Structures are given as C-alpha cells and as structure tokens.
PDB file of C-alpha atoms in Angstrom:
ATOM      1  CA  UNK T   1       0.000   0.000   0.000  1.00 65.00           C
ATOM      2  CA  UNK T   2       2.777   2.444   0.863  1.00 84.00           C
ATOM      3  CA  UNK T   3       4.491   2.033  -2.501  1.00 85.00           C
ATOM      4  CA  UNK T   4       1.224   2.408  -4.432  1.00 86.00           C
ATOM      5  CA  UNK T   5       0.232   5.470  -2.407  1.00 86.00           C
ATOM      6  CA  UNK T   6       3.661   7.038  -2.962  1.00 85.00           C
ATOM      7  CA  UNK T   7       3.483   6.412  -6.723  1.00 82.00           C
ATOM      8  CA  UNK T   8       0.006   7.872  -6.856  1.00 84.00           C
ATOM      9  CA  UNK T   9       1.129  10.962  -4.928  1.00 86.00           C
ATOM     10  CA  UNK T  10       4.125  11.466  -7.228  1.00 84.00           C
ATOM     11  CA  UNK T  11       1.964  11.055 -10.342  1.00 79.00           C
ATOM     12  CA  UNK T  12      -0.586  13.493  -8.947  1.00 80.00           C
ATOM     13  CA  UNK T  13       2.151  16.024  -8.181  1.00 77.00           C
ATOM     14  CA  UNK T  14       3.605  15.633 -11.684  1.00 72.00           C
ATOM     15  CA  UNK T  15       0.154  16.125 -13.216  1.00 64.00           C
ATOM     16  CA  UNK T  16      -0.305  19.359 -11.298  1.00 67.00           C
ATOM     17  CA  UNK T  17       3.234  20.527 -12.114  1.00 59.00           C
ATOM     18  CA  UNK T  18       3.197  19.624 -15.821  1.00 60.00           C
ATOM     19  CA  UNK T  19      -0.163  20.331 -17.405  1.00 62.00           C
ATOM     20  CA  UNK T  20       1.475  20.117 -20.835  1.00 60.00           C
ATOM     21  CA  UNK T  21       2.254  16.438 -20.263  1.00 63.00           C
ATOM     22  CA  UNK T  22      -1.400  15.676 -19.527  1.00 66.00           C
ATOM     23  CA  UNK T  23      -1.472  13.254 -22.472  1.00 73.00           C
ATOM     24  CA  UNK T  24       1.657  11.438 -21.268  1.00 73.00           C
ATOM     25  CA  UNK T  25       0.192  11.149 -17.764  1.00 69.00           C
ATOM     26  CA  UNK T  26      -3.031   9.757 -19.214  1.00 75.00           C
ATOM     27  CA  UNK T  27      -1.059   7.106 -21.128  1.00 75.00           C
ATOM     28  CA  UNK T  28       0.877   6.214 -17.972  1.00 77.00           C
ATOM     29  CA  UNK T  29      -2.393   5.920 -16.063  1.00 75.00           C
ATOM     30  CA  UNK T  30      -3.813   3.574 -18.707  1.00 78.00           C
ATOM     31  CA  UNK T  31      -0.663   1.427 -18.618  1.00 78.00           C
ATOM     32  CA  UNK T  32      -0.707   1.277 -14.788  1.00 70.00           C
ATOM     33  CA  UNK T  33      -4.388   0.391 -14.973  1.00 63.00           C
TER      34      UNK T  33
END
C-alpha cells in the first residue's frame, strides 16, 4: 500500500506541475491500470 500510495502521490504532483504532459500522464495511467 505504501508504494502504491507514494506512486500515486508522485503522479498526482507531476500532473499538477506539468499540465502540458497531460497526455503522457493519461497514457501512464492507462498502462498502470
């Protein structure tokens, strides 16, 4: 759970920090799914 939560927090932070890479984040989310 800790690792998953940490990854999710990092991804969320990246999404907020890099709106331009929204598409890349979406692809990563689909792959992680």
